[in-house]
Amino acid sequence: MLSDKEIGERKSKFESLFIPEPNTGCHIWVGAAFSTPAGYYGTFRWNGKNEKIHRLVWFFVYGYFPQLLDHKCRVTLCGEIRHLEEVTNRVNILRGMGPSAINARKTHCARDHELLGPNLYSFQRLGRKPERQCKKCKLIGQNARRGKPSVMRL
């Protein structure tokens, strides 16, 4: 366990490794970082463990380590507390740029049909996640496979 003096010294060192970015308000980490598919994340040795810098910032302000934080600014090296929000895993994924998030935000299919109400077909295959499909496009595909003309009844 660190003494109060050591904690103060480590915290000063930690704070010195941020550079304010005037255009976005982000505080960019210039210390050690590691790469992930989502981007680079800053890391800092604290209490014998490498911690992600945004988690340490949260700890210094609120006194606890959160389960999950989202960078509202989308800059993974940002340590500005106002840019961080404690969220659930689902919210974090849906705010991101992965395939699940992109598909969840879609309001229209590839043929520009609305994915709402009577035109929305929701289903779940055994052992898989729920899926959405445009009923008009599903009908077009079924008719094409059966050799029928595409008649729109929706």
GROMACS .gro file of C-alpha atoms in nm:
model
  154
    1MET     CA    1   0.000   0.000   0.000
    2LEU     CA    2   0.123   0.346  -0.086
    3SER     CA    3   0.183   0.616   0.177
    4ASP     CA    4   0.002   0.951   0.145
    5LYS     CA    5   0.326   1.110   0.020
    6GLU     CA    6   0.374   0.839  -0.244
    7ILE     CA    7   0.010   0.873  -0.352
    8GLY     CA    8   0.057   1.249  -0.394
    9GLU     CA    9   0.377   1.200  -0.597
   10ARG     CA   10   0.218   0.934  -0.820
   11LYS     CA   11  -0.093   1.148  -0.871
   12SER     CA   12   0.124   1.450  -0.969
   13LYS     CA   13   0.317   1.235  -1.216
   14PHE     CA   14  -0.013   1.103  -1.355
   15GLU     CA   15  -0.160   1.452  -1.401
   16SER     CA   16   0.158   1.576  -1.574
   17LEU     CA   17   0.108   1.322  -1.855
   18PHE     CA   18  -0.200   1.496  -2.000
   19ILE     CA   19  -0.197   1.772  -2.261
   20PRO     CA   20  -0.511   1.985  -2.307
   21GLU     CA   21  -0.641   1.993  -2.665
   22PRO     CA   22  -0.799   2.340  -2.708
   23ASN     CA   23  -1.036   2.260  -2.997
   24THR     CA   24  -1.216   1.962  -2.839
   25GLY     CA   25  -1.161   2.013  -2.467
   26CYS     CA   26  -1.003   1.668  -2.446
   27HIS     CA   27  -0.708   1.608  -2.214
   28ILE     CA   28  -0.487   1.381  -2.424
   29TRP     CA   29  -0.271   1.119  -2.252
   30VAL     CA   30   0.094   1.124  -2.366
   31GLY     CA   31   0.219   0.845  -2.139
   32ALA     CA   32   0.226   0.470  -2.201
   33ALA     CA   33  -0.054   0.325  -2.412
   34PHE     CA   34  -0.163  -0.005  -2.559
   35SER     CA   35  -0.349  -0.084  -2.879
   36THR     CA   36  -0.692  -0.248  -2.912
   37PRO     CA   37  -0.929  -0.280  -3.210
   38ALA     CA   38  -1.118   0.020  -3.064
   39GLY     CA   39  -0.805   0.240  -3.049
   40TYR     CA   40  -0.522   0.323  -2.815
   41TYR     CA   41  -0.584   0.336  -2.440
   42GLY     CA   42  -0.354   0.506  -2.192
   43THR     CA   43  -0.218   0.302  -1.905
   44PHE     CA   44  -0.057   0.399  -1.575
   45ARG     CA   45   0.090   0.189  -1.293
   46TRP     CA   46  -0.119   0.239  -0.980
   47ASN     CA   47  -0.102   0.036  -0.660
   48GLY     CA   48   0.100  -0.240  -0.829
   49LYS     CA   49  -0.136  -0.275  -1.125
   50ASN     CA   50  -0.156  -0.124  -1.473
   51GLU     CA   51  -0.481   0.073  -1.487
   52LYS     CA   52  -0.647   0.240  -1.785
   53ILE     CA   53  -0.607   0.614  -1.743
   54HIS     CA   54  -0.975   0.700  -1.788
   55ARG     CA   55  -1.059   0.460  -1.502
   56LEU     CA   56  -0.797   0.628  -1.281
   57VAL     CA   57  -0.937   0.973  -1.361
   58TRP     CA   58  -1.280   0.848  -1.254
   59PHE     CA   59  -1.130   0.699  -0.937
   60PHE     CA   60  -0.959   1.027  -0.842
   61VAL     CA   61  -1.285   1.223  -0.886
   62TYR     CA   62  -1.548   0.979  -0.754
   63GLY     CA   63  -1.346   0.746  -0.529
   64TYR     CA   64  -1.426   0.415  -0.697
   65PHE     CA   65  -1.340   0.220  -1.011
   66PRO     CA   66  -1.643   0.189  -1.241
   67GLN     CA   67  -1.749  -0.130  -1.418
   68LEU     CA   68  -1.746   0.039  -1.759
   69LEU     CA   69  -1.683   0.391  -1.890
   70ASP     CA   70  -1.769   0.541  -2.226
   71HIS     CA   71  -1.567   0.818  -2.389
   72LYS     CA   72  -1.845   1.051  -2.503
   73CYS     CA   73  -1.587   1.238  -2.713
   74ARG     CA   74  -1.489   0.907  -2.887
   75VAL     CA   75  -1.118   0.979  -2.812
   76THR     CA   76  -0.983   0.676  -2.624
   77LEU     CA   77  -0.673   0.862  -2.501
   78CYS     CA   78  -0.887   1.138  -2.346
   79GLY     CA   79  -0.886   1.172  -1.969
   80GLU     CA   80  -1.123   1.468  -1.932
   81ILE     CA   81  -1.379   1.371  -1.665
   82ARG     CA   82  -1.661   1.559  -1.841
   83HIS     CA   83  -1.605   1.337  -2.146
   84LEU     CA   84  -1.648   1.014  -1.946
   85GLU     CA   85  -1.975   0.846  -1.854
   86GLU     CA   86  -2.041   0.529  -1.658
   87VAL     CA   87  -2.257   0.305  -1.879
   88THR     CA   88  -2.371  -0.053  -1.922
   89ASN     CA   89  -2.196  -0.281  -2.171
   90ARG     CA   90  -2.499  -0.263  -2.404
   91VAL     CA   91  -2.499   0.117  -2.411
   92ASN     CA   92  -2.122   0.123  -2.470
   93ILE     CA   93  -2.149  -0.121  -2.763
   94LEU     CA   94  -2.444   0.060  -2.922
   95ARG     CA   95  -2.264   0.395  -2.903
   96GLY     CA   96  -1.964   0.247  -3.081
   97MET     CA   97  -1.878   0.187  -3.445
   98GLY     CA   98  -1.891  -0.194  -3.450
   99PRO     CA   99  -2.133  -0.394  -3.671
  100SER     CA  100  -2.388  -0.437  -3.390
  101ALA     CA  101  -2.403  -0.063  -3.328
  102ILE     CA  102  -2.421   0.026  -3.698
  103ASN     CA  103  -2.704  -0.221  -3.763
  104ALA     CA  104  -2.898  -0.114  -3.453
  105ARG     CA  105  -2.896   0.249  -3.576
  106LYS     CA  106  -3.031   0.160  -3.922
  107THR     CA  107  -3.376   0.300  -3.993
  108HIS     CA  108  -3.395   0.187  -4.358
  109CYS     CA  109  -3.288  -0.126  -4.547
  110ALA     CA  110  -3.049  -0.131  -4.845
  111ARG     CA  111  -3.347  -0.063  -5.081
  112ASP     CA  112  -3.450   0.236  -4.864
  113HIS     CA  113  -3.761   0.071  -4.714
  114GLU     CA  114  -3.840   0.184  -4.361
  115LEU     CA  115  -3.753  -0.068  -4.087
  116LEU     CA  116  -4.058   0.005  -3.873
  117GLY     CA  117  -4.401  -0.136  -3.785
  118PRO     CA  118  -4.565  -0.366  -4.040
  119ASN     CA  119  -4.254  -0.371  -4.262
  120LEU     CA  120  -4.027  -0.504  -3.986
  121TYR     CA  121  -3.970  -0.877  -3.950
  122SER     CA  122  -3.793  -0.967  -3.624
  123PHE     CA  123  -3.672  -1.320  -3.561
  124GLN     CA  124  -3.416  -1.520  -3.368
  125ARG     CA  125  -3.247  -1.835  -3.489
  126LEU     CA  126  -3.168  -2.103  -3.235
  127GLY     CA  127  -2.855  -2.010  -3.041
  128ARG     CA  128  -2.814  -1.673  -3.215
  129LYS     CA  129  -2.889  -1.311  -3.143
  130PRO     CA  130  -3.217  -1.148  -3.256
  131GLU     CA  131  -3.221  -1.019  -3.614
  132ARG     CA  132  -3.428  -0.768  -3.810
  133GLN     CA  133  -3.526  -0.786  -4.174
  134CYS     CA  134  -3.730  -0.572  -4.411
  135LYS     CA  135  -4.053  -0.760  -4.503
  136LYS     CA  136  -4.067  -0.601  -4.851
  137CYS     CA  137  -3.713  -0.719  -4.929
  138LYS     CA  138  -3.786  -1.062  -4.781
  139LEU     CA  139  -4.087  -1.091  -5.015
  140ILE     CA  140  -3.879  -0.978  -5.315
  141GLY     CA  141  -3.621  -1.248  -5.235
  142GLN     CA  142  -3.884  -1.519  -5.188
  143ASN     CA  143  -4.054  -1.429  -5.515
  144ALA     CA  144  -3.721  -1.425  -5.700
  145ARG     CA  145  -3.641  -1.774  -5.572
  146ARG     CA  146  -3.985  -1.899  -5.678
  147GLY     CA  147  -3.965  -1.733  -6.021
  148LYS     CA  148  -4.257  -1.499  -5.949
  149PRO     CA  149  -4.269  -1.126  -6.028
  150SER     CA  150  -4.209  -0.898  -5.731
  151VAL     CA  151  -4.554  -0.785  -5.621
  152MET     CA  152  -4.564  -0.542  -5.332
  153ARG     CA  153  -4.858  -0.602  -5.099
  154LEU     CA  154  -4.732  -0.411  -4.797
   0.00000   0.00000   0.00000
